Coordinates of C-alpha atoms in Angstrom, one line a residue:
M40 CA 55.8 92.2 131.3
S41 CA 57.1 91.5 134.7
S42 CA 60.4 92.5 136.3
P43 CA 63.0 89.8 136.3
T44 CA 63.7 88.0 139.5
P45 CA 67.2 88.1 140.8
S46 CA 67.9 84.6 139.4
E47 CA 66.8 85.6 135.9
T48 CA 69.2 86.6 133.2
P49 CA 68.3 89.3 130.6
S50 CA 67.7 86.5 128.0
Q51 CA 65.0 85.1 130.3
V52 CA 62.9 88.3 130.5
A53 CA 59.6 88.3 128.6
D54 CA 60.0 89.9 125.1
D55 CA 57.5 92.7 125.6
C56 CA 58.2 96.5 125.8
S57 CA 56.7 97.6 129.2
I58 CA 55.9 101.0 127.8
C59 CA 53.8 100.2 124.7
L60 CA 53.2 96.5 125.7
S61 CA 54.1 95.4 122.1
T62 CA 56.6 92.6 121.3
L63 CA 60.3 93.4 121.2
A64 CA 60.4 91.9 117.7
P65 CA 63.7 91.1 115.9
G66 CA 64.6 94.0 113.5
T67 CA 63.1 96.7 115.7
V68 CA 65.3 99.3 117.3
L69 CA 65.9 98.4 120.9
L70 CA 67.8 100.0 123.8
T71 CA 69.0 98.0 126.9
L72 CA 69.6 100.2 130.0
S73 CA 72.4 99.5 132.5
C74 CA 69.9 97.7 134.7
N75 CA 69.5 95.2 131.8
H76 CA 65.8 96.2 131.0
K77 CA 65.1 96.4 127.3
F78 CA 62.6 98.8 125.5
H79 CA 61.8 100.1 122.1
L80 CA 64.2 103.0 121.5
Q81 CA 61.4 105.3 120.4
C82 CA 59.2 104.4 123.3
L83 CA 62.0 105.2 125.8
A84 CA 62.8 108.4 123.9
S85 CA 59.2 109.5 124.3
N86 CA 59.3 108.6 128.0
V87 CA 62.5 110.7 128.5
Q88 CA 61.1 113.6 126.5
A89 CA 58.2 113.5 128.9
Q90 CA 60.7 114.0 131.8
N91 CA 60.5 110.4 133.0
K92 CA 64.2 109.7 133.6
Q93 CA 64.0 106.4 135.4
C94 CA 63.6 102.9 134.2
P95 CA 59.9 102.2 133.8
L96 CA 60.4 98.8 135.4
C97 CA 62.8 99.1 138.3
R98 CA 63.0 102.9 138.7
A99 CA 66.8 102.9 138.4
T100 CA 68.1 106.3 137.2
I101 CA 68.9 106.3 133.5
D102 CA 72.6 107.3 132.7
A103 CA 72.8 111.1 132.0
S104 CA 74.4 110.4 128.6
I105 CA 71.4 108.3 127.5
V106 CA 69.0 110.9 128.8
Q107 CA 70.7 113.7 126.8
L108 CA 70.8 111.4 123.7
L109 CA 67.2 110.5 123.9
A110 CA 65.9 114.0 124.7
G111 CA 66.3 114.9 121.1
S112 CA 66.1 111.5 119.5
T113 CA 64.1 110.2 116.6
A114 CA 64.2 106.5 115.6
P115 CA 67.0 105.7 113.2
S116 CA 66.0 105.1 109.6
T117 CA 67.6 101.7 109.7
P118 CA 67.3 99.2 112.6
T119 CA 70.3 98.6 114.8
R120 CA 71.1 95.4 116.6
P121 CA 73.2 94.3 119.6
V122 CA 76.9 94.0 118.9
Y123 CA 78.9 90.9 120.1
L124 CA 82.5 89.9 119.8
P125 CA 83.0 87.4 117.0
P126 CA 84.5 84.0 117.8
P127 CA 86.9 83.3 119.4
L128 CA 86.3 86.4 121.5
A129 CA 82.5 85.9 121.9
A130 CA 82.6 84.9 125.6
V131 CA 82.1 88.5 126.7
P132 CA 79.2 90.4 125.0
I133 CA 79.4 94.1 124.5
Q134 CA 76.5 96.1 126.0
D135 CA 73.8 96.2 123.3
I136 CA 73.1 100.0 123.2
P137 CA 72.4 101.0 119.6
S138 CA 74.9 103.1 117.8
I139 CA 73.5 106.2 116.2
E140 CA 76.0 107.7 113.8
E141 CA 75.9 111.4 113.0
S142 CA 76.8 111.9 109.3
V143 CA 79.7 113.9 108.0
D144 CA 78.8 117.3 106.7
E145 CA 80.1 116.9 103.1
A146 CA 79.6 120.5 102.1
A147 CA 81.5 121.8 105.1
L148 CA 84.1 119.2 104.5
Q149 CA 84.7 120.5 101.0
T150 CA 85.0 124.1 102.2
A151 CA 87.5 123.0 104.9
A152 CA 89.6 121.1 102.3
E153 CA 89.8 124.2 100.1
R154 CA 90.8 126.4 103.1
L155 CA 93.4 123.8 104.3
A156 CA 94.9 123.6 100.8
A157 CA 95.5 127.3 100.8
A158 CA 96.9 127.3 104.3
Q159 CA 99.3 124.4 103.6
Q160 CA 100.5 126.0 100.4
A161 CA 101.2 129.3 102.2
A162 CA 103.0 127.5 105.0
A163 CA 105.1 125.4 102.6
T164 CA 105.9 127.9 99.9
G165 CA 104.4 131.3 100.5
S166 CA 102.6 131.0 97.2
S167 CA 98.9 130.6 96.3
D168 CA 99.6 128.3 93.3
T169 CA 98.5 124.8 94.5
E170 CA 98.5 123.1 91.1
N171 CA 102.0 121.6 91.1
L172 CA 102.7 121.6 94.8
S173 CA 104.4 118.5 96.2
L174 CA 104.4 118.6 100.0
I175 CA 106.9 115.8 100.4
T176 CA 110.6 116.1 99.4
A177 CA 113.1 113.3 99.1
V178 CA 116.9 113.1 99.5
T179 CA 119.0 110.1 98.4
T180 CA 122.2 109.0 100.0
L181 CA 124.7 106.2 99.4
E182 CA 127.2 104.8 101.9
Y183 CA 130.1 105.9 99.7
E184 CA 130.6 108.6 97.2
A185 CA 132.4 106.2 94.9
Q186 CA 133.1 102.5 94.3
P187 CA 136.0 100.8 92.5
L188 CA 135.1 99.9 88.9
E189 CA 136.8 96.5 88.9
T190 CA 135.1 95.0 92.0
T191 CA 131.7 93.9 93.2
S192 CA 130.5 95.3 96.6
N193 CA 127.4 95.6 98.8
I194 CA 126.8 99.0 100.2
Y195 CA 124.0 100.7 102.1
G196 CA 121.6 103.2 100.6
L197 CA 119.1 105.7 102.2
V198 CA 116.0 107.6 101.1
T199 CA 114.9 110.4 103.4
L200 CA 111.4 111.6 103.1
Q201 CA 110.7 115.1 104.6
A202 CA 107.3 116.6 105.2
P203 CA 107.0 120.4 105.2
T204 CA 107.7 122.2 108.5
I205 CA 104.9 124.4 109.8
P206 CA 106.3 127.8 110.9
Q207 CA 105.4 128.8 114.4
S208 CA 103.4 131.7 113.1
E209 CA 101.3 129.4 110.9
I210 CA 100.5 126.6 113.5
E211 CA 97.2 128.2 114.7
V212 CA 96.1 128.8 111.1
M213 CA 96.8 125.2 110.1
R214 CA 95.1 124.0 113.3
A215 CA 91.9 126.0 112.5
S216 CA 91.7 124.5 109.0
R217 CA 93.1 121.0 109.6
I218 CA 91.8 117.8 108.1
P219 CA 88.7 116.4 109.8
L220 CA 89.1 113.3 111.9
D221 CA 87.0 110.3 113.1
L222 CA 88.5 109.6 116.5
I223 CA 87.7 106.7 118.8
C224 CA 89.1 106.7 122.4
V225 CA 89.1 103.2 124.0
I226 CA 89.9 103.7 127.7
D227 CA 90.4 101.2 130.6
S228 CA 87.8 101.6 133.3
S229 CA 88.8 98.5 135.3
G230 CA 89.2 98.5 139.1
S231 CA 92.9 99.3 138.9
M232 CA 92.2 102.7 137.3
S233 CA 90.6 104.0 140.5
G234 CA 91.5 107.2 142.3
E235 CA 93.9 109.7 140.8
K236 CA 94.5 107.6 137.7
M237 CA 90.8 107.9 136.7
N238 CA 90.6 111.6 137.6
L239 CA 93.6 112.4 135.4
L240 CA 92.3 110.2 132.6
K241 CA 88.9 112.0 132.7
Q242 CA 90.7 115.4 132.6
T243 CA 92.6 114.2 129.5
M244 CA 89.4 113.0 127.8
V245 CA 87.8 116.3 128.4
Y246 CA 90.8 118.0 126.9
I247 CA 90.7 115.8 123.8
V248 CA 87.0 116.6 123.3
E249 CA 87.7 120.3 123.6
Q250 CA 90.5 120.1 120.9
L251 CA 88.1 118.7 118.3
N252 CA 85.9 120.9 116.1
H253 CA 82.5 120.6 114.5
L254 CA 83.8 118.7 111.5
D255 CA 85.5 116.0 113.7
R256 CA 83.6 113.1 115.0
M257 CA 84.4 111.2 118.2
A258 CA 83.3 108.2 120.2
I259 CA 84.4 107.2 123.7
I260 CA 84.4 103.5 124.6
S261 CA 85.2 102.3 128.2
F262 CA 86.0 98.8 128.9
N263 CA 86.8 96.4 131.8
I264 CA 85.8 92.8 131.0
S265 CA 83.2 94.1 128.5
A266 CA 82.9 97.4 126.6
V267 CA 80.4 100.2 126.6
D268 CA 80.0 102.8 123.8
R269 CA 79.6 105.9 126.0
S270 CA 78.9 108.2 123.1
H271 CA 76.4 105.8 121.3
G272 CA 78.1 106.2 118.0
L273 CA 80.3 108.7 116.3
K274 CA 79.2 112.2 117.1
R275 CA 80.1 115.5 115.5
M276 CA 81.9 117.6 117.9
N277 CA 79.6 120.7 117.9
E278 CA 79.2 122.5 121.2
Q279 CA 76.2 120.5 122.3
N280 CA 77.8 117.1 121.7
Q281 CA 81.0 118.2 123.3
Q282 CA 79.1 119.1 126.4
I283 CA 77.3 115.7 126.4
L284 CA 80.5 113.8 126.1
K285 CA 82.2 115.8 128.8
D286 CA 79.3 115.2 131.1
T287 CA 79.4 111.5 130.2
V288 CA 83.1 111.3 131.0
N289 CA 82.8 113.0 134.3
N290 CA 79.6 111.3 135.5
D291 CA 79.1 107.9 133.9
I292 CA 82.6 106.3 133.7
H293 CA 83.6 104.5 136.9
S294 CA 86.5 102.1 137.7
Q295 CA 85.5 98.5 138.4
G296 CA 86.0 95.0 137.3
G297 CA 88.8 93.1 135.4
T298 CA 90.5 93.9 132.1
Y299 CA 89.7 92.6 128.6
I300 CA 91.3 94.9 126.0
G301 CA 89.8 93.1 123.1
S302 CA 86.3 94.1 124.0
G303 CA 87.1 97.8 123.7
I304 CA 89.1 97.4 120.5
Q305 CA 86.4 95.2 118.8
L306 CA 83.7 97.8 119.5
G307 CA 85.9 100.6 118.2
I308 CA 86.7 98.7 115.0
D309 CA 83.0 97.9 114.6
L310 CA 82.1 101.6 114.8
L311 CA 84.6 102.4 112.1
R312 CA 83.7 99.6 109.8
Q313 CA 80.0 100.3 110.0
R314 CA 80.3 104.0 109.1
Q315 CA 77.9 105.3 106.6
T316 CA 80.0 108.4 106.0
K317 CA 83.7 108.9 106.6
N318 CA 86.1 111.8 107.5
P319 CA 89.4 111.7 105.6
L320 CA 91.4 110.5 108.7
G321 CA 90.6 107.9 111.3
A322 CA 92.3 106.7 114.4
I323 CA 91.8 104.6 117.6
L324 CA 93.6 105.6 120.8
V325 CA 93.8 102.7 123.4
L326 CA 94.9 103.3 127.0
T327 CA 95.2 100.5 129.6
D328 CA 97.1 100.2 132.8
G329 CA 96.8 96.4 133.2
Q330 CA 96.8 93.0 131.7
D331 CA 94.1 90.9 130.2
N332 CA 92.6 88.5 132.7
D333 CA 93.3 85.7 130.1
H334 CA 95.8 85.5 127.2
H335 CA 94.5 86.5 123.8
D336 CA 96.0 86.8 120.4
Y337 CA 94.4 89.8 118.6
T338 CA 96.0 89.2 115.2
S339 CA 92.7 88.2 113.6
L340 CA 90.9 91.1 115.2
M341 CA 93.5 93.6 114.0
E342 CA 93.2 92.3 110.5
T343 CA 89.6 93.8 110.5
L344 CA 90.9 97.3 111.2
P345 CA 89.9 99.5 108.2
E346 CA 92.7 100.5 105.9
G347 CA 94.0 103.9 106.6
V348 CA 92.9 103.9 110.2
Q349 CA 95.8 103.8 112.7
L350 CA 95.6 102.3 116.2
H351 CA 97.9 104.0 118.8
S352 CA 98.3 102.2 122.2
F353 CA 99.2 103.7 125.5
G354 CA 100.5 101.5 128.4
Y355 CA 100.1 103.2 131.8
G356 CA 102.3 102.3 134.7
S357 CA 104.6 99.3 135.1
D358 CA 101.9 96.6 135.2
H359 CA 100.7 96.7 131.6
T360 CA 101.7 94.0 129.1
A361 CA 104.0 96.1 126.9
N362 CA 104.5 93.4 124.3
V363 CA 100.8 93.0 123.7
L364 CA 100.3 96.8 123.2
V365 CA 103.4 97.0 120.9
K366 CA 102.0 94.2 118.8
L367 CA 98.6 96.0 118.6
A368 CA 100.4 99.2 117.4
E369 CA 102.5 97.4 114.9
Q370 CA 99.3 95.7 113.5
G371 CA 97.5 99.0 113.7
N372 CA 98.5 100.2 110.3
G373 CA 101.7 101.8 111.5
G374 CA 100.5 103.0 114.9
T375 CA 102.6 104.0 117.9
F376 CA 103.1 102.6 121.4
T377 CA 103.6 105.0 124.3
Y378 CA 104.8 104.0 127.8
I379 CA 103.4 106.4 130.3
D380 CA 105.6 106.2 133.4
E381 CA 103.9 108.6 135.7
Q382 CA 100.3 109.7 136.2
R383 CA 100.7 113.4 135.2
A384 CA 102.1 112.3 131.8
I385 CA 98.8 111.0 130.6
G386 CA 97.8 114.3 129.2
S387 CA 101.1 115.0 127.5
A388 CA 101.0 111.5 126.0
F389 CA 97.6 111.9 124.4
A390 CA 98.4 115.5 123.3
M391 CA 101.5 114.2 121.4
A392 CA 99.3 111.7 119.6
L393 CA 96.7 114.4 118.7
G394 CA 99.5 116.8 117.5
G395 CA 100.5 114.2 114.9
L396 CA 96.9 113.4 113.8
F397 CA 96.1 117.1 113.4
T398 CA 98.9 117.7 110.9
C399 CA 98.7 114.8 108.5
V400 CA 99.9 115.9 105.1
A401 CA 100.1 112.6 103.2
K402 CA 98.6 109.2 103.3
E403 CA 98.8 105.9 101.3
I404 CA 102.4 106.7 100.5
A405 CA 104.4 104.6 98.0
V406 CA 108.2 105.1 97.7
N407 CA 109.3 103.7 94.4
I408 CA 113.1 103.0 94.1
E409 CA 114.5 101.9 90.7
F410 CA 118.2 101.2 89.9
N411 CA 119.9 100.4 86.6
D412 CA 119.7 96.8 85.7
E413 CA 123.1 95.8 87.0
Y414 CA 122.5 97.3 90.4
K415 CA 120.3 95.1 92.8
I416 CA 118.6 95.9 96.1
T417 CA 119.5 92.9 98.3
H418 CA 117.9 93.9 101.7
F419 CA 115.4 96.4 103.0
H420 CA 115.6 97.3 106.7
S421 CA 112.2 98.3 108.0
K422 CA 108.9 96.9 109.2
Y423 CA 107.1 98.7 106.3
S424 CA 105.6 96.4 103.7
Y425 CA 107.3 96.3 100.3
E426 CA 107.2 94.6 96.9
P427 CA 108.6 92.4 95.5
R428 CA 109.0 90.4 98.7
Q429 CA 111.7 88.3 97.0
L430 CA 115.0 90.2 96.8
P431 CA 117.4 91.0 95.1
S432 CA 115.7 93.2 92.6
N433 CA 116.6 96.4 90.9
T434 CA 113.2 97.9 91.9
I435 CA 111.3 98.1 95.2
S436 CA 108.1 99.8 96.2
I437 CA 107.7 100.6 99.9
K438 CA 104.3 101.3 101.5
L439 CA 104.0 103.9 104.3
P440 CA 100.6 104.7 106.0
N441 CA 101.0 108.4 106.4
L442 CA 103.3 111.4 107.1
N443 CA 102.6 114.3 109.4
A444 CA 104.0 117.9 109.1
D445 CA 107.6 118.3 110.1
E446 CA 108.2 114.5 110.1
K447 CA 110.9 112.5 108.4
R448 CA 111.2 108.9 107.4
N449 CA 114.6 107.3 106.7
L450 CA 114.4 104.1 104.6
V451 CA 117.6 102.1 104.7
F452 CA 118.4 99.3 102.2
Q453 CA 121.5 97.4 100.9
L454 CA 122.6 97.6 97.3
N455 CA 124.7 95.2 95.3
V456 CA 127.2 97.3 93.2
P457 CA 128.4 95.2 90.2
Q458 CA 131.8 95.0 88.6
L459 CA 131.8 97.0 85.3
P460 CA 133.8 96.5 82.1
D461 CA 137.0 98.6 81.7
N462 CA 135.4 100.6 78.9
Q463 CA 133.0 102.2 81.5
N464 CA 136.0 103.6 83.4
V465 CA 135.3 107.2 84.4
E466 CA 138.4 109.3 83.8
M467 CA 139.2 112.8 85.0
N468 CA 137.0 115.4 83.4
S469 CA 139.6 117.2 81.2
Q470 CA 137.0 119.6 79.8
Q471 CA 136.5 121.3 83.2
P472 CA 139.5 123.5 84.2
M473 CA 140.8 123.0 87.7
S474 CA 141.4 126.0 90.0
Q475 CA 145.0 126.8 91.0
G476 CA 144.4 125.2 94.4
E477 CA 143.1 122.0 92.7
A478 CA 146.1 122.0 90.4
S479 CA 148.6 122.5 93.2
S480 CA 147.1 119.5 95.1
V481 CA 147.2 117.4 92.0
Q482 CA 143.8 116.0 92.9
Q483 CA 141.9 114.1 90.3
K484 CA 138.3 115.2 89.5
F485 CA 135.9 112.3 89.2
E486 CA 132.4 112.6 87.7
S487 CA 129.4 110.9 89.4
K488 CA 126.7 109.5 87.3
P489 CA 123.1 108.5 88.0
I490 CA 122.6 104.8 88.8
G491 CA 118.9 105.0 89.9
N492 CA 116.2 107.2 91.2
V493 CA 113.3 107.4 93.6
T494 CA 109.8 108.8 93.2
I495 CA 107.0 109.2 95.8
T496 CA 103.3 108.8 95.2
Y497 CA 100.8 109.7 97.9
I498 CA 97.3 110.9 98.5
D499 CA 96.8 114.4 99.7
P500 CA 94.2 113.9 102.4
K501 CA 92.7 117.4 102.1
T502 CA 91.8 116.9 98.4
T503 CA 92.0 113.1 98.0
R504 CA 94.2 113.8 94.9
S505 CA 97.1 111.5 94.1
L506 CA 100.5 113.3 93.7
T507 CA 103.8 112.1 92.5
T508 CA 107.2 113.8 93.1
N509 CA 109.8 114.4 90.4
P510 CA 112.5 111.6 90.3
I511 CA 115.5 112.2 92.6
E512 CA 118.6 110.4 91.4
F513 CA 121.2 108.2 93.2
Q514 CA 124.6 109.4 92.1
L515 CA 127.8 107.2 92.3
I516 CA 131.3 107.5 90.9
R517 CA 132.7 104.4 89.3
A518 CA 136.4 104.5 88.6
S519 CA 139.8 102.8 89.2
D520 CA 142.4 104.1 91.6
L521 CA 140.0 106.0 93.7
P522 CA 141.4 108.5 96.4
A523 CA 140.6 107.7 100.0
N524 CA 138.4 110.7 100.5
L525 CA 135.9 109.2 98.0
L526 CA 135.7 106.0 100.0
Q527 CA 134.7 107.5 103.4
V528 CA 131.5 106.3 105.0
D529 CA 128.7 108.9 104.9
R530 CA 127.9 109.9 108.5
T531 CA 124.2 110.6 107.9
L532 CA 123.8 107.1 106.6
D533 CA 125.9 105.6 109.4
N534 CA 123.6 107.3 111.9
Q535 CA 120.6 105.7 110.3
R536 CA 122.3 102.3 110.1
N537 CA 123.0 102.6 113.9
R538 CA 119.3 103.4 114.4
I539 CA 118.2 100.4 112.4
E540 CA 120.6 98.0 114.2
T541 CA 119.6 99.4 117.6
T542 CA 116.0 98.9 116.7
Q543 CA 116.7 95.3 115.8
A544 CA 118.7 94.7 119.0
L545 CA 115.8 96.2 121.1
E546 CA 113.3 93.9 119.4
E547 CA 115.5 90.9 120.1
A548 CA 116.1 91.9 123.7
M549 CA 112.4 92.5 124.4
A550 CA 111.6 89.0 123.0
E551 CA 114.2 87.4 125.2
P552 CA 112.4 86.2 128.4
D553 CA 115.6 85.8 130.4
F554 CA 116.4 89.2 132.0
Q555 CA 120.1 88.8 132.1
R556 CA 120.4 87.6 128.5
S557 CA 118.1 90.5 127.4
R558 CA 120.4 93.0 129.0
A559 CA 123.5 91.4 127.5
I560 CA 122.0 91.9 124.0
L561 CA 121.6 95.6 124.6
K562 CA 125.1 95.9 126.2
A563 CA 126.6 94.3 123.1
Q564 CA 124.8 96.7 120.8
A565 CA 126.0 99.7 122.9
E566 CA 129.6 98.4 122.5
K567 CA 129.1 98.0 118.7
L568 CA 127.9 101.6 118.4
K569 CA 131.0 102.9 120.2
T570 CA 133.1 101.6 117.4
S571 CA 131.0 103.0 114.6
I572 CA 132.1 105.9 112.3
S573 CA 129.5 108.2 113.9
A574 CA 130.1 107.2 117.5
E575 CA 130.7 110.8 118.5
D576 CA 127.6 112.1 116.7
P577 CA 125.1 113.4 119.3
F578 CA 122.3 111.0 118.1
T579 CA 124.5 107.9 118.3
K580 CA 125.7 109.0 121.7
E581 CA 122.0 109.2 122.8
L582 CA 121.4 105.7 121.5
I583 CA 124.3 104.4 123.6
Q584 CA 123.0 106.3 126.7
D585 CA 119.5 104.8 126.3
L586 CA 120.9 101.2 125.8
E587 CA 123.0 101.6 129.0
Q588 CA 120.3 103.2 131.1
S589 CA 119.6 101.6 134.5
F590 CA 116.1 100.8 135.8
R591 CA 114.6 100.0 139.2
H592 CA 112.9 96.8 138.1
E593 CA 112.5 94.6 135.1
N594 CA 108.9 95.8 134.2
Q595 CA 110.2 99.4 133.9
Y596 CA 113.1 98.2 131.9
R597 CA 110.9 96.4 129.4
S598 CA 108.2 99.0 129.1
S599 CA 110.8 101.8 128.6
H600 CA 112.8 99.9 125.9
H601 CA 109.5 98.8 124.2
N602 CA 108.7 102.5 123.9
T603 CA 112.2 103.3 122.5
Y604 CA 111.9 100.4 120.1
M605 CA 108.6 101.7 118.7
S606 CA 109.9 105.3 118.5
H607 CA 112.9 104.4 116.4
Q608 CA 110.9 101.9 114.3
T609 CA 108.2 104.4 113.3
E610 CA 110.3 107.6 113.6
R611 CA 107.2 109.3 115.1
G612 CA 107.1 111.5 118.1
T613 CA 105.5 110.2 121.3
Y614 CA 105.8 110.9 124.9
S615 CA 109.1 109.5 126.2
P616 CA 109.7 108.2 129.7
A617 CA 112.1 109.9 132.1
G618 CA 115.7 109.3 131.2
T619 CA 115.1 108.4 127.5
T620 CA 116.8 110.9 125.2
S621 CA 117.3 109.4 121.7
S622 CA 113.6 109.5 120.7
H623 CA 113.1 113.1 121.5
Q624 CA 114.2 114.2 118.0
Y625 CA 111.0 112.7 116.5
S626 CA 108.5 115.1 118.2
T627 CA 107.3 118.0 116.1
G628 CA 106.7 121.6 117.1
H629 CA 103.0 121.2 117.0
Q630 CA 103.1 118.1 119.3
R631 CA 105.3 119.9 121.8
Q632 CA 103.0 122.9 121.8
L633 CA 99.9 120.8 122.5
A634 CA 101.7 118.9 125.2
M635 CA 102.7 122.2 126.9
H636 CA 99.2 123.5 126.5
I637 CA 97.5 120.5 128.2
S638 CA 100.1 120.6 131.0
N639 CA 99.6 124.3 131.7
K640 CA 95.8 124.2 131.5
Y641 CA 94.9 120.9 133.3
F642 CA 97.9 119.7 135.3
S643 CA 99.8 122.7 136.5

């Protein structure tokens, strides 16, 4: 087999392995080096194990990561093949290095699940009885405490889901026994990432590697106009593989070329879809500082993301295409988008994402709301999927991907309250004696009655067991001649309505290409909030402050508001750009602790 001439492409090179001189037949396990010379994997492994660390044809030095991989390699039991992007993304092939997956340790996984169950139980209840534990609680709220009997109305309703809080003293225990994760980091290595950006990104990747344990698996994919699997498959994060990945990050990833985000995402999705074994949790983290060289619609690609795996996107600097990364996160099974406005925030941004992934307490969540026949849900205000799609209905089932420790989800809907016959009039409860103070104020006592309930079904990721909460009722007073105090708007609900309406305004403003019209949309929303019942509540005041914030240029304006939009839509903690305040409430104690840890260790 002769070396290719400069005019030859890899496909024109003779199909013989220059080590064993046998044909590179289809179905055999092959490895293509960065110099584009191809060999049988086992032949090259034998060569490397004999301390020959250069390409046998051109004498180019073999990447350190491949040398370390092949030094202890045996041929995989099943053949691997080159991976290419499917149409219409096939113009840029992914480097055809075989992926060698390291299997999940099932026995160790079971032991960890039992240990985690005990730790979560202790953190949540202080008890060792795990049989009837429900880690999620729910609270129901209606806009008004009462509604007139003789009229029809449409009011707002709210279901608040609350995951257990991990006490500060239990964080390290939970972290040591957390749910194992399959994590893929897809990082931009294009030319614009040169210098300090790449140095800080490498430090962050090293930090992420060090936070994983021997039950976690990780892959690192770098991309410019094509993608490279730097880890050569999902690897368990034992000490040896951690060192290999850290060396790979520091020595083999260099900034050059253009940007094609789809190549990296495609390779990451392929690694997850082709898994032979799986950890309970899976995630893809995507970071880019630029824009694709050409316009691409990734909707079809994102539809191939495995169920239960979330994609979290990170836009670095003001040049990234925020709307593309937001759409990727929205299509990424409820992922998040983070705008990183300064270089030293890269570490904190990734640490916030890890802090959430490390504390998942529920997945595949179904919130089932059911009202009495006369009461109908007319609108549901969220991006979460729900059934039935056609409203009104007296039942609705809402699907949420997952919930992490210390997180809340506030689900807002509208409810049609029917007129009721006079014989259902609820009079003063004469059987219950009034106190002297009540008697002196001559205040009627009205009795609320249940008009519906909510239950929550979810998968406990540590045991894969399905759990269902006890029903929580919606209570409403129906009577004539209601006193004014029973018709006051609930402030908790009003705050959540303000959040929903602000999220909708942000979405509309970010879709508006005209900068002045976009700003006018947010200004109008800020003025509307100032007239709301909860205008003086700290959270609503923060919403107003963020809507009225000034920015140096339009790109910063759009990136920052995209970040705020996603934060309020998902109610999930992420790094927030300077000057943004309303989304800080979503970060958990564990996220803040990790962010502080990475800042002190790597960026102080």
